[in-house]
PDB file of C-alpha atoms in Angstrom:
ATOM      1  CA  ALA A   1      -4.618 -12.351   7.091  1.00 48.00           C
ATOM      2  CA  GLY A   2      -4.735 -15.916   8.157  1.00 50.00           C
ATOM      3  CA  ASP A   3      -7.520 -18.217   8.895  1.00 55.00           C
ATOM      4  CA  ARG A   4      -9.544 -15.301  10.479  1.00 66.00           C
ATOM      5  CA  GLY A   5      -9.540 -13.123   7.350  1.00 75.00           C
ATOM      6  CA  VAL A   6      -8.072 -14.168   3.755  1.00 80.00           C
ATOM      7  CA  PRO A   7      -7.434 -18.049   4.082  1.00 84.00           C
ATOM      8  CA  LYS A   8      -4.212 -19.215   4.992  1.00 82.00           C
ATOM      9  CA  VAL A   9      -3.774 -21.133   1.419  1.00 86.00           C
ATOM     10  CA  PHE A  10      -4.179 -17.953  -0.358  1.00 86.00           C
ATOM     11  CA  VAL A  11      -1.959 -16.019   1.886  1.00 82.00           C
ATOM     12  CA  GLU A  12       0.942 -18.689   1.211  1.00 81.00           C
ATOM     13  CA  THR A  13       0.447 -18.757  -2.414  1.00 84.00           C
ATOM     14  CA  LEU A  14       0.423 -14.966  -2.896  1.00 83.00           C
ATOM     15  CA  ALA A  15       2.951 -14.307  -0.359  1.00 82.00           C
ATOM     16  CA  VAL A  16       5.728 -15.199  -3.008  1.00 83.00           C
ATOM     17  CA  LEU A  17       4.876 -12.163  -5.056  1.00 82.00           C
ATOM     18  CA  THR A  18       6.286  -9.907  -2.159  1.00 84.00           C
ATOM     19  CA  ASP A  19       9.712 -11.010  -2.490  1.00 87.00           C
ATOM     20  CA  GLU A  20       9.937 -14.280  -4.494  1.00 88.00           C
ATOM     21  CA  ALA A  21       8.424 -13.410  -7.630  1.00 91.00           C
ATOM     22  CA  PRO A  22      10.124 -15.010 -10.999  1.00 91.00           C
ATOM     23  CA  ALA A  23      12.995 -13.104 -11.663  1.00 95.00           C
ATOM     24  CA  LYS A  24      14.251 -11.839 -14.889  1.00 96.00           C
ATOM     25  CA  PRO A  25      18.223 -12.657 -16.194  1.00 97.00           C
ATOM     26  CA  PHE A  26      20.665 -10.098 -15.030  1.00 98.00           C
ATOM     27  CA  GLU A  27      21.424  -9.439 -18.587  1.00 97.00           C
ATOM     28  CA  GLU A  28      17.724  -8.268 -19.358  1.00 97.00           C
ATOM     29  CA  VAL A  29      17.644  -5.852 -16.175  1.00 97.00           C
ATOM     30  CA  GLU A  30      21.183  -4.340 -16.724  1.00 98.00           C
ATOM     31  CA  ARG A  31      19.824  -2.824 -19.758  1.00 97.00           C
ATOM     32  CA  VAL A  32      17.970  -0.378 -17.195  1.00 98.00           C
ATOM     33  CA  ILE A  33      21.299   0.008 -15.388  1.00 98.00           C
ATOM     34  CA  ILE A  34      22.869   1.112 -18.592  1.00 98.00           C
ATOM     35  CA  GLU A  35      19.768   3.285 -19.890  1.00 97.00           C
ATOM     36  CA  GLU A  36      19.175   5.121 -16.512  1.00 97.00           C
ATOM     37  CA  LEU A  37      22.709   5.320 -14.834  1.00 98.00           C
ATOM     38  CA  GLY A  38      25.083   5.701 -18.439  1.00 97.00           C
ATOM     39  CA  GLY A  39      26.855   2.458 -18.063  1.00 97.00           C
ATOM     40  CA  PRO A  40      27.057  -1.297 -17.528  1.00 97.00           C
ATOM     41  CA  ALA A  41      27.432  -2.634 -14.008  1.00 98.00           C
ATOM     42  CA  SER A  42      30.871  -3.551 -13.988  1.00 96.00           C
ATOM     43  CA  GLU A  43      31.779   0.029 -14.530  1.00 97.00           C
ATOM     44  CA  LEU A  44      29.444   1.431 -11.929  1.00 98.00           C
ATOM     45  CA  PHE A  45      29.936  -0.981  -8.971  1.00 98.00           C
ATOM     46  CA  ALA A  46      33.197  -2.641  -7.938  1.00 98.00           C
ATOM     47  CA  SER A  47      30.671  -5.918  -7.720  1.00 98.00           C
ATOM     48  CA  ILE A  48      27.168  -6.848  -8.182  1.00 98.00           C
ATOM     49  CA  ASP A  49      25.580 -10.007  -7.773  1.00 98.00           C
ATOM     50  CA  ARG A  50      23.767 -11.278 -11.002  1.00 97.00           C
ATOM     51  CA  VAL A  51      21.375 -13.618  -8.723  1.00 97.00           C
ATOM     52  CA  PRO A  52      18.734 -11.019  -7.226  1.00 97.00           C
ATOM     53  CA  ILE A  53      17.798 -11.307  -3.200  1.00 96.00           C
ATOM     54  CA  ALA A  54      14.414 -10.640  -4.002  1.00 95.00           C
ATOM     55  CA  ALA A  55      12.024  -9.921  -6.883  1.00 95.00           C
ATOM     56  CA  ALA A  56       8.842  -8.418  -6.748  1.00 92.00           C
ATOM     57  CA  SER A  57       6.079  -7.213  -9.062  1.00 89.00           C
ATOM     58  CA  LEU A  58       7.674  -4.078 -10.371  1.00 94.00           C
ATOM     59  CA  ALA A  59      11.673  -4.900  -9.893  1.00 96.00           C
ATOM     60  CA  GLN A  60      14.020  -7.058  -8.741  1.00 97.00           C
ATOM     61  CA  VAL A  61      16.730  -6.397  -6.003  1.00 97.00           C
ATOM     62  CA  HIS A  62      20.470  -6.968  -6.507  1.00 98.00           C
ATOM     63  CA  ARG A  63      23.416  -6.755  -3.817  1.00 98.00           C
ATOM     64  CA  ALA A  64      26.322  -4.935  -4.879  1.00 98.00           C
ATOM     65  CA  THR A  65      29.169  -2.813  -3.665  1.00 98.00           C
ATOM     66  CA  LEU A  66      30.336   0.577  -4.653  1.00 98.00           C
ATOM     67  CA  LYS A  67      33.654   1.440  -5.512  1.00 97.00           C
ATOM     68  CA  ASN A  68      34.524   2.704  -2.068  1.00 97.00           C
ATOM     69  CA  GLY A  69      33.744  -0.463  -0.603  1.00 98.00           C
ATOM     70  CA  THR A  70      30.054   0.354   0.568  1.00 98.00           C
ATOM     71  CA  GLU A  71      27.640  -2.526   0.438  1.00 98.00           C
ATOM     72  CA  VAL A  72      24.293  -1.630  -1.314  1.00 98.00           C
ATOM     73  CA  ALA A  73      21.064  -2.829  -2.440  1.00 98.00           C
ATOM     74  CA  VAL A  74      20.039  -2.165  -5.929  1.00 98.00           C
ATOM     75  CA  LYS A  75      16.295  -2.194  -6.852  1.00 98.00           C
ATOM     76  CA  ILE A  76      16.180  -2.491 -10.749  1.00 98.00           C
ATOM     77  CA  MET A  77      12.711  -2.109 -12.513  1.00 98.00           C
ATOM     78  CA  TYR A  78      12.096  -4.495 -15.268  1.00 97.00           C
ATOM     79  CA  PRO A  79      12.915  -3.194 -18.834  1.00 96.00           C
ATOM     80  CA  ALA A  80       9.561  -3.931 -20.300  1.00 94.00           C
ATOM     81  CA  LEU A  81       7.376  -2.835 -17.371  1.00 95.00           C
ATOM     82  CA  ARG A  82       6.426   0.612 -18.634  1.00 93.00           C
ATOM     83  CA  LYS A  83       5.678  -0.515 -22.261  1.00 94.00           C
ATOM     84  CA  ASP A  84       3.490  -3.605 -20.717  1.00 94.00           C
ATOM     85  CA  VAL A  85       1.635  -0.921 -18.234  1.00 94.00           C
ATOM     86  CA  ALA A  86       0.873   1.347 -20.972  1.00 93.00           C
ATOM     87  CA  SER A  87      -0.600  -1.309 -22.982  1.00 95.00           C
ATOM     88  CA  ASP A  88      -2.666  -2.784 -20.153  1.00 94.00           C
ATOM     89  CA  PHE A  89      -4.075   0.676 -19.487  1.00 93.00           C
ATOM     90  CA  SER A  90      -5.013   1.034 -23.179  1.00 93.00           C
ATOM     91  CA  VAL A  91      -7.024  -1.857 -22.951  1.00 94.00           C
ATOM     92  CA  LEU A  92      -8.653  -0.900 -19.583  1.00 92.00           C
ATOM     93  CA  ARG A  93      -9.668   2.442 -21.069  1.00 90.00           C
ATOM     94  CA  THR A  94     -11.361   0.942 -23.880  1.00 92.00           C
ATOM     95  CA  MET A  95     -13.206  -1.556 -21.594  1.00 90.00           C
ATOM     96  CA  SER A  96     -14.255   1.242 -19.151  1.00 89.00           C
ATOM     97  CA  SER A  97     -15.944   3.327 -22.074  1.00 87.00           C
ATOM     98  CA  GLN A  98     -17.934   0.348 -23.188  1.00 88.00           C
ATOM     99  CA  ILE A  99     -18.541  -1.320 -20.147  1.00 86.00           C
ATOM    100  CA  LYS A 100     -20.741   0.879 -17.615  1.00 87.00           C
ATOM    101  CA  PRO A 101     -22.235  -1.295 -14.684  1.00 86.00           C
ATOM    102  CA  GLY A 102     -25.467  -0.020 -13.397  1.00 85.00           C
ATOM    103  CA  GLY A 103     -24.630   3.204 -15.780  1.00 85.00           C
ATOM    104  CA  PHE A 104     -21.612   4.179 -13.847  1.00 87.00           C
ATOM    105  CA  ASP A 105     -18.757   5.606 -15.663  1.00 88.00           C
ATOM    106  CA  LEU A 106     -15.578   3.703 -14.403  1.00 86.00           C
ATOM    107  CA  GLY A 107     -13.240   5.674 -16.617  1.00 89.00           C
ATOM    108  CA  TRP A 108     -11.897   7.644 -13.237  1.00 92.00           C
ATOM    109  CA  LEU A 109     -11.222   4.830 -11.600  1.00 92.00           C
ATOM    110  CA  VAL A 110      -9.022   3.566 -14.510  1.00 92.00           C
ATOM    111  CA  ASN A 111      -7.231   7.298 -14.469  1.00 93.00           C
ATOM    112  CA  ASP A 112      -6.822   7.285 -11.045  1.00 94.00           C
ATOM    113  CA  LEU A 113      -5.011   3.617 -10.964  1.00 93.00           C
ATOM    114  CA  GLU A 114      -3.007   4.873 -13.835  1.00 93.00           C
ATOM    115  CA  GLU A 115      -1.608   7.954 -11.967  1.00 93.00           C
ATOM    116  CA  ALA A 116      -0.927   5.912  -9.013  1.00 92.00           C
ATOM    117  CA  LEU A 117       0.818   3.287 -10.780  1.00 92.00           C
ATOM    118  CA  LYS A 118       2.936   5.845 -12.620  1.00 93.00           C
ATOM    119  CA  MET A 119       4.109   7.555  -9.216  1.00 93.00           C
ATOM    120  CA  GLU A 120       5.047   4.001  -7.955  1.00 92.00           C
ATOM    121  CA  MET A 121       7.281   3.295 -11.177  1.00 95.00           C
ATOM    122  CA  ASP A 122       9.244   6.432 -10.293  1.00 97.00           C
ATOM    123  CA  PHE A 123      11.922   5.396  -7.658  1.00 97.00           C
ATOM    124  CA  THR A 124      12.977   8.982  -7.040  1.00 98.00           C
ATOM    125  CA  LEU A 125       9.881   9.434  -5.197  1.00 96.00           C
ATOM    126  CA  GLU A 126       9.965   6.274  -3.495  1.00 96.00           C
ATOM    127  CA  ALA A 127      13.655   7.408  -2.415  1.00 97.00           C
ATOM    128  CA  LYS A 128      12.458  10.769  -1.289  1.00 97.00           C
ATOM    129  CA  ASN A 129       9.532   9.120   0.698  1.00 95.00           C
ATOM    130  CA  ALA A 130      12.278   7.018   2.298  1.00 95.00           C
ATOM    131  CA  GLU A 131      14.210   9.892   3.598  1.00 97.00           C
ATOM    132  CA  ALA A 132      11.380  12.022   4.554  1.00 96.00           C
ATOM    133  CA  SER A 133      10.327   8.620   6.783  1.00 95.00           C
ATOM    134  CA  ALA A 134      13.684   8.517   8.425  1.00 95.00           C
ATOM    135  CA  GLN A 135      13.706  12.271   9.357  1.00 95.00           C
ATOM    136  CA  ARG A 136      10.382  11.934  10.578  1.00 95.00           C
ATOM    137  CA  LEU A 137      11.135   8.948  12.884  1.00 94.00           C
ATOM    138  CA  ALA A 138      14.645   9.710  13.604  1.00 95.00           C
ATOM    139  CA  HIS A 139      13.736   9.876  17.442  1.00 94.00           C
ATOM    140  CA  MET A 140      13.283   6.068  17.038  1.00 91.00           C
ATOM    141  CA  GLU A 141      16.661   5.799  15.446  1.00 83.00           C
ATOM    142  CA  HIS A 142      17.398   2.478  17.872  1.00 86.00           C
ATOM    143  CA  LYS A 143      14.374   0.881  16.843  1.00 92.00           C
ATOM    144  CA  VAL A 144      13.706   2.054  13.573  1.00 94.00           C
ATOM    145  CA  LYS A 145      15.899   1.800  10.577  1.00 94.00           C
ATOM    146  CA  VAL A 146      15.377   3.483   7.124  1.00 94.00           C
ATOM    147  CA  PRO A 147      18.121   2.672   4.724  1.00 96.00           C
ATOM    148  CA  ARG A 148      20.018   5.297   3.266  1.00 97.00           C
ATOM    149  CA  VAL A 149      19.735   6.501  -0.249  1.00 98.00           C
ATOM    150  CA  HIS A 150      22.543   6.681  -2.352  1.00 98.00           C
ATOM    151  CA  TRP A 151      21.138   9.275  -5.156  1.00 98.00           C
ATOM    152  CA  ASP A 152      24.218   9.425  -7.570  1.00 97.00           C
ATOM    153  CA  LYS A 153      22.908   5.785  -8.236  1.00 98.00           C
ATOM    154  CA  THR A 154      19.281   6.515  -8.059  1.00 98.00           C
ATOM    155  CA  THR A 155      17.055   7.356 -11.217  1.00 98.00           C
ATOM    156  CA  GLN A 156      13.465   6.687 -12.007  1.00 97.00           C
ATOM    157  CA  GLY A 157      14.329   3.000 -12.912  1.00 98.00           C
ATOM    158  CA  VAL A 158      16.979   2.166 -10.334  1.00 98.00           C
ATOM    159  CA  LEU A 159      17.122   2.597  -6.713  1.00 98.00           C
ATOM    160  CA  THR A 160      20.499   2.207  -4.868  1.00 98.00           C
ATOM    161  CA  MET A 161      20.124   2.210  -0.794  1.00 98.00           C
ATOM    162  CA  GLU A 162      22.143   1.259   1.720  1.00 97.00           C
ATOM    163  CA  TYR A 163      22.522  -2.535   2.441  1.00 97.00           C
ATOM    164  CA  ILE A 164      21.400  -4.061   5.827  1.00 95.00           C
ATOM    165  CA  PRO A 165      22.406  -7.799   6.454  1.00 93.00           C
ATOM    166  CA  ASP A 166      20.777 -10.254   8.954  1.00 92.00           C
ATOM    167  CA  LEU A 167      17.573  -9.293   8.245  1.00 94.00           C
ATOM    168  CA  ILE A 168      14.177 -11.424   9.113  1.00 95.00           C
ATOM    169  CA  LYS A 169      10.973 -10.854   7.571  1.00 92.00           C
ATOM    170  CA  PHE A 170       8.391  -9.524   9.385  1.00 90.00           C
ATOM    171  CA  SER A 171       6.099 -12.666   8.833  1.00 89.00           C
ATOM    172  CA  ASN A 172       8.628 -15.247   9.814  1.00 92.00           C
ATOM    173  CA  ARG A 173       7.724 -15.748  13.658  1.00 94.00           C
ATOM    174  CA  ASP A 174       9.950 -18.929  13.924  1.00 96.00           C
ATOM    175  CA  ALA A 175      12.997 -16.992  12.962  1.00 96.00           C
ATOM    176  CA  MET A 176      12.168 -14.125  15.226  1.00 96.00           C
ATOM    177  CA  LEU A 177      12.078 -16.655  18.287  1.00 96.00           C
ATOM    178  CA  THR A 178      14.965 -18.186  17.279  1.00 96.00           C
ATOM    179  CA  SER A 179      16.596 -14.871  17.350  1.00 95.00           C
ATOM    180  CA  GLY A 180      15.656 -13.918  20.629  1.00 94.00           C
ATOM    181  CA  LEU A 181      12.767 -11.423  19.357  1.00 95.00           C
ATOM    182  CA  ASP A 182       9.502 -11.468  20.966  1.00 95.00           C
ATOM    183  CA  PRO A 183       6.853 -11.317  17.957  1.00 95.00           C
ATOM    184  CA  ARG A 184       4.396  -9.469  20.175  1.00 95.00           C
ATOM    185  CA  LYS A 185       6.725  -6.735  20.982  1.00 95.00           C
ATOM    186  CA  VAL A 186       7.933  -6.462  17.329  1.00 94.00           C
ATOM    187  CA  GLY A 187       3.955  -6.495  16.088  1.00 94.00           C
ATOM    188  CA  GLU A 188       3.721  -3.548  18.642  1.00 95.00           C
ATOM    189  CA  LEU A 189       6.455  -1.536  17.479  1.00 95.00           C
ATOM    190  CA  VAL A 190       5.509  -2.067  13.842  1.00 94.00           C
ATOM    191  CA  ALA A 191       2.079  -0.867  14.618  1.00 94.00           C
ATOM    192  CA  LYS A 192       3.285   2.113  16.702  1.00 95.00           C
ATOM    193  CA  THR A 193       5.602   3.177  13.931  1.00 95.00           C
ATOM    194  CA  PHE A 194       2.751   3.021  11.277  1.00 94.00           C
ATOM    195  CA  ALA A 195       0.124   4.718  13.249  1.00 95.00           C
ATOM    196  CA  GLU A 196       2.697   7.777  14.115  1.00 95.00           C
ATOM    197  CA  MET A 197       3.539   7.917  10.525  1.00 94.00           C
ATOM    198  CA  THR A 198      -0.143   8.157   9.735  1.00 94.00           C
ATOM    199  CA  LEU A 199      -1.955  10.027  12.473  1.00 95.00           C
ATOM    200  CA  CYS A 200       0.976  12.387  13.343  1.00 95.00           C
ATOM    201  CA  HIS A 201       2.669  13.033  10.239  1.00 94.00           C
ATOM    202  CA  GLY A 202       0.105  12.322   7.821  1.00 92.00           C
ATOM    203  CA  HIS A 203       2.294  10.012   5.618  1.00 88.00           C
ATOM    204  CA  VAL A 204       0.896   6.825   4.621  1.00 88.00           C
ATOM    205  CA  HIS A 205       2.736   3.765   3.904  1.00 87.00           C
ATOM    206  CA  GLY A 206       0.866   2.334   0.828  1.00 82.00           C
ATOM    207  CA  ASP A 207       2.566  -1.147   0.772  1.00 83.00           C
ATOM    208  CA  PRO A 208       3.155  -2.446   4.286  1.00 85.00           C
ATOM    209  CA  HIS A 209       3.603  -6.384   3.611  1.00 84.00           C
ATOM    210  CA  SER A 210       6.218  -8.595   4.977  1.00 83.00           C
ATOM    211  CA  GLY A 211       8.543  -8.160   1.644  1.00 85.00           C
ATOM    212  CA  ASN A 212       9.030  -4.389   2.715  1.00 89.00           C
ATOM    213  CA  ILE A 213       9.164  -4.878   6.331  1.00 92.00           C
ATOM    214  CA  TYR A 214      12.103  -6.831   7.913  1.00 94.00           C
ATOM    215  CA  VAL A 215      13.511  -6.936  11.713  1.00 94.00           C
ATOM    216  CA  ARG A 216      17.089  -7.530  13.316  1.00 92.00           C
ATOM    217  CA  PRO A 217      17.990  -7.920  16.773  1.00 89.00           C
ATOM    218  CA  CYS A 218      20.344  -5.206  17.737  1.00 76.00           C
ATOM    219  CA  PRO A 219      21.710  -3.482  20.692  1.00 57.00           C
ATOM    220  CA  ARG A 220      19.881  -0.641  22.277  1.00 55.00           C
ATOM    221  CA  SER A 221      21.607   2.521  23.205  1.00 47.00           C
ATOM    222  CA  ASP A 222      21.574   1.496  26.836  1.00 43.00           C
ATOM    223  CA  GLY A 223      23.524  -1.572  26.211  1.00 36.00           C
ATOM    224  CA  GLY A 224      20.503  -4.017  26.497  1.00 37.00           C
ATOM    225  CA  GLY A 225      18.834  -6.086  23.723  1.00 40.00           C
ATOM    226  CA  GLY A 226      16.492  -4.807  21.389  1.00 43.00           C
TER     227      GLY A 226
END
Protein backbone atom coordinates (compact mmCIF):
# COMPACT_ATOMS: atom_id res chain seq x y z
CA ALA A 1 0.00 0.00 0.00
CA GLY A 2 1.00 3.62 -0.22
CA ASP A 3 2.34 5.59 -3.16
CA ARG A 4 4.11 2.54 -4.62
CA GLY A 5 0.96 0.43 -4.74
CA VAL A 6 -2.57 1.44 -3.84
CA PRO A 7 -2.81 5.27 -3.95
CA LYS A 8 -2.38 6.80 -0.50
CA VAL A 9 -5.72 8.61 -0.64
CA PHE A 10 -7.49 5.25 -1.10
CA VAL A 11 -5.56 3.71 1.80
CA GLU A 12 -6.41 6.58 4.14
CA THR A 13 -10.08 6.59 3.14
CA LEU A 14 -10.58 2.84 3.51
CA ALA A 15 -8.42 2.48 6.64
CA VAL A 16 -11.33 3.55 8.85
CA LEU A 17 -13.11 0.32 7.94
CA THR A 18 -10.50 -1.74 9.82
CA ASP A 19 -11.48 -0.47 13.27
CA GLU A 20 -13.28 2.88 12.95
CA ALA A 21 -16.37 1.92 10.98
CA PRO A 22 -19.74 3.39 12.04
CA ALA A 23 -20.76 1.58 15.23
CA LYS A 24 -24.19 0.40 16.34
CA PRO A 25 -25.82 1.67 19.56
CA PHE A 26 -25.11 -0.63 22.49
CA GLU A 27 -28.82 -1.38 22.88
CA GLU A 28 -28.79 -3.00 19.43
CA VAL A 29 -25.72 -5.19 19.85
CA GLU A 30 -26.73 -6.20 23.36
CA ARG A 31 -29.54 -8.20 21.74
CA VAL A 32 -26.83 -10.49 20.40
CA ILE A 33 -25.36 -10.92 23.90
CA ILE A 34 -28.79 -11.82 25.25
CA GLU A 35 -29.49 -14.31 22.45
CA GLU A 36 -26.05 -15.91 22.45
CA LEU A 37 -25.07 -15.81 26.14
CA GLY A 38 -28.51 -16.06 27.72
CA GLY A 39 -28.73 -12.76 29.57
CA PRO A 40 -28.08 -9.01 29.49
CA ALA A 41 -24.56 -7.66 29.78
CA SER A 42 -25.27 -6.31 33.26
CA GLU A 43 -25.78 -9.87 34.53
CA LEU A 44 -22.85 -11.44 32.68
CA PHE A 45 -20.16 -8.82 33.32
CA ALA A 46 -19.18 -6.70 36.29
CA SER A 47 -19.10 -3.78 33.85
CA ILE A 48 -19.02 -3.13 30.12
CA ASP A 49 -18.32 0.09 28.25
CA ARG A 50 -21.31 1.08 26.15
CA VAL A 51 -19.09 2.90 23.64
CA PRO A 52 -17.02 0.45 21.54
CA ILE A 53 -13.25 0.71 21.37
CA ALA A 54 -13.33 -0.51 17.75
CA ALA A 55 -15.86 -1.24 15.01
CA ALA A 56 -15.30 -3.04 11.71
CA SER A 57 -17.33 -4.71 8.96
CA LEU A 58 -18.76 -7.65 10.90
CA ALA A 59 -18.66 -6.64 14.55
CA GLN A 60 -17.70 -4.08 17.14
CA VAL A 61 -15.59 -4.50 20.28
CA HIS A 62 -16.41 -3.36 23.80
CA ARG A 63 -14.11 -3.27 26.80
CA ALA A 64 -15.55 -5.10 29.79
CA THR A 65 -14.70 -6.56 33.19
CA LEU A 66 -15.63 -10.08 34.28
CA LYS A 67 -17.14 -10.82 37.68
CA ASN A 68 -13.69 -11.91 38.91
CA GLY A 69 -12.13 -8.58 37.93
CA THR A 70 -10.45 -9.74 34.71
CA GLU A 71 -10.50 -7.14 31.95
CA VAL A 72 -11.68 -8.46 28.58
CA ALA A 73 -12.48 -7.31 25.07
CA VAL A 74 -15.92 -8.44 23.86
CA LYS A 75 -16.40 -8.69 20.11
CA ILE A 76 -20.11 -8.61 19.24
CA MET A 77 -21.48 -9.40 15.79
CA TYR A 78 -23.90 -6.89 14.32
CA PRO A 79 -27.45 -8.14 14.98
CA ALA A 80 -28.74 -7.98 11.39
CA LEU A 81 -25.54 -9.24 9.76
CA ARG A 82 -26.55 -12.85 9.07
CA LYS A 83 -29.90 -11.77 7.61
CA ASP A 84 -28.27 -9.10 5.43
CA VAL A 85 -25.59 -11.50 4.18
CA ALA A 86 -28.18 -14.15 3.29
CA SER A 87 -30.16 -11.54 1.34
CA ASP A 88 -27.05 -10.32 -0.47
CA PHE A 89 -26.04 -13.80 -1.55
CA SER A 90 -29.54 -14.54 -2.80
CA VAL A 91 -29.14 -11.59 -5.15
CA LEU A 92 -25.61 -12.66 -6.15
CA ARG A 93 -26.76 -16.20 -6.96
CA THR A 94 -29.52 -14.83 -9.17
CA MET A 95 -27.06 -12.55 -10.96
CA SER A 96 -24.48 -15.31 -11.46
CA SER A 97 -27.09 -17.59 -12.99
CA GLN A 98 -28.06 -14.96 -15.55
CA ILE A 99 -24.78 -13.17 -16.24
CA LYS A 100 -22.00 -15.34 -17.67
CA PRO A 101 -19.17 -13.12 -18.98
CA GLY A 102 -17.40 -14.84 -21.86
CA GLY A 103 -19.60 -17.87 -21.30
CA PHE A 104 -18.04 -18.59 -17.89
CA ASP A 105 -20.26 -19.72 -15.05
CA LEU A 106 -19.37 -17.71 -11.94
CA GLY A 107 -21.71 -19.61 -9.64
CA TRP A 108 -18.77 -21.42 -8.05
CA LEU A 109 -17.23 -18.10 -7.07
CA VAL A 110 -20.41 -17.01 -5.29
CA ASN A 111 -20.62 -20.36 -3.49
CA ASP A 112 -16.99 -20.21 -2.36
CA LEU A 113 -17.36 -16.64 -1.15
CA GLU A 114 -20.52 -17.54 0.76
CA GLU A 115 -18.86 -20.48 2.49
CA ALA A 116 -15.83 -18.36 3.42
CA LEU A 117 -18.01 -15.60 4.84
CA LYS A 118 -20.08 -18.09 6.84
CA MET A 119 -16.86 -19.31 8.45
CA GLU A 120 -15.82 -15.73 9.24
CA MET A 121 -19.18 -15.17 10.93
CA ASP A 122 -18.52 -18.05 13.32
CA PHE A 123 -16.43 -16.55 16.11
CA THR A 124 -15.78 -19.96 17.66
CA LEU A 125 -13.60 -20.73 14.65
CA GLU A 126 -11.70 -17.48 15.19
CA ALA A 127 -11.23 -18.43 18.84
CA LYS A 128 -9.91 -21.88 17.93
CA ASN A 129 -7.53 -20.37 15.38
CA ALA A 130 -6.29 -17.90 17.99
CA GLU A 131 -5.51 -20.73 20.39
CA ALA A 132 -3.80 -22.73 17.65
CA SER A 133 -1.67 -19.71 16.75
CA ALA A 134 -0.76 -19.15 20.41
CA GLN A 135 0.44 -22.74 20.72
CA ARG A 136 2.46 -22.64 17.51
CA LEU A 137 4.08 -19.32 18.43
CA ALA A 138 4.66 -20.16 22.09
CA HIS A 139 8.43 -20.11 21.53
CA MET A 140 8.09 -16.39 20.69
CA GLU A 141 6.11 -15.59 23.85
CA HIS A 142 8.30 -12.61 24.78
CA LYS A 143 7.77 -11.03 21.35
CA VAL A 144 4.40 -12.27 20.09
CA LYS A 145 1.19 -12.20 22.12
CA VAL A 146 -2.14 -13.81 21.21
CA PRO A 147 -4.91 -12.77 23.64
CA ARG A 148 -6.42 -15.61 25.68
CA VAL A 149 -9.95 -16.73 24.82
CA HIS A 150 -12.62 -16.82 27.53
CA TRP A 151 -14.73 -19.72 26.28
CA ASP A 152 -17.53 -19.31 28.81
CA LYS A 153 -18.35 -15.96 27.18
CA THR A 154 -17.70 -17.01 23.57
CA THR A 155 -20.24 -18.20 20.96
CA GLN A 156 -20.69 -17.93 17.21
CA GLY A 157 -21.74 -14.30 17.59
CA VAL A 158 -19.75 -13.19 20.65
CA LEU A 159 -16.00 -13.51 21.15
CA THR A 160 -14.53 -12.63 24.55
CA MET A 161 -10.78 -12.38 24.85
CA GLU A 162 -8.15 -11.03 27.20
CA TYR A 163 -7.91 -7.24 27.09
CA ILE A 164 -4.39 -5.93 26.47
CA PRO A 165 -3.80 -2.22 27.22
CA ASP A 166 -1.45 0.36 25.72
CA LEU A 167 -1.55 -1.02 22.18
CA ILE A 168 -0.26 0.83 19.12
CA LYS A 169 -1.65 0.20 15.66
CA PHE A 170 0.86 -1.49 13.38
CA SER A 171 0.37 1.35 10.88
CA ASN A 172 1.11 4.13 13.39
CA ARG A 173 4.81 4.75 12.80
CA ASP A 174 4.92 8.00 14.78
CA ALA A 175 3.45 6.35 17.89
CA MET A 176 6.02 3.56 17.62
CA LEU A 177 8.87 6.07 17.54
CA THR A 178 7.41 7.98 20.48
CA SER A 179 7.26 4.72 22.47
CA GLY A 180 10.86 3.88 21.64
CA LEU A 181 10.05 1.16 19.12
CA ASP A 182 12.00 0.77 15.89
CA PRO A 183 9.43 0.49 13.04
CA ARG A 184 11.90 -1.48 10.92
CA LYS A 185 12.44 -4.08 13.65
CA VAL A 186 8.69 -4.24 14.25
CA GLY A 187 8.15 -4.85 10.54
CA GLU A 188 10.79 -7.58 10.52
CA LEU A 189 9.15 -9.29 13.50
CA VAL A 190 5.70 -9.19 11.89
CA ALA A 191 7.09 -10.52 8.59
CA LYS A 192 8.98 -13.29 10.39
CA THR A 193 5.91 -14.25 12.41
CA PHE A 194 3.59 -14.46 9.41
CA ALA A 195 6.21 -16.29 7.37
CA GLU A 196 6.55 -18.93 10.09
CA MET A 197 2.79 -19.31 10.39
CA THR A 198 2.42 -19.78 6.64
CA LEU A 199 5.56 -21.68 5.62
CA CYS A 200 6.18 -23.78 8.74
CA HIS A 201 2.68 -24.40 10.07
CA GLY A 202 0.51 -23.99 6.98
CA HIS A 203 -1.66 -21.60 8.95
CA VAL A 204 -2.52 -18.49 6.91
CA HIS A 205 -3.85 -15.33 8.55
CA GLY A 206 -6.54 -14.17 6.14
CA ASP A 207 -6.94 -10.60 7.42
CA PRO A 208 -3.55 -9.12 8.41
CA HIS A 209 -4.46 -5.42 8.41
CA SER A 210 -3.55 -2.80 11.00
CA GLY A 211 -6.85 -3.24 12.80
CA ASN A 212 -5.79 -6.78 13.68
CA ILE A 213 -2.09 -6.27 14.40
CA TYR A 214 -0.92 -4.12 17.29
CA VAL A 215 2.41 -3.56 18.99
CA ARG A 216 3.55 -2.30 22.38
CA PRO A 217 6.86 -1.81 24.16
CA CYS A 218 7.49 -4.54 26.71
CA PRO A 219 10.49 -5.88 28.65
CA ARG A 220 12.38 -8.86 27.31
CA SER A 221 13.10 -11.91 29.41
CA ASP A 222 16.72 -10.79 29.73
CA GLY A 223 15.65 -7.50 31.27
CA GLY A 224 16.32 -5.36 28.21
CA GLY A 225 13.82 -3.33 26.23
CA GLY A 226 11.61 -5.05 23.63
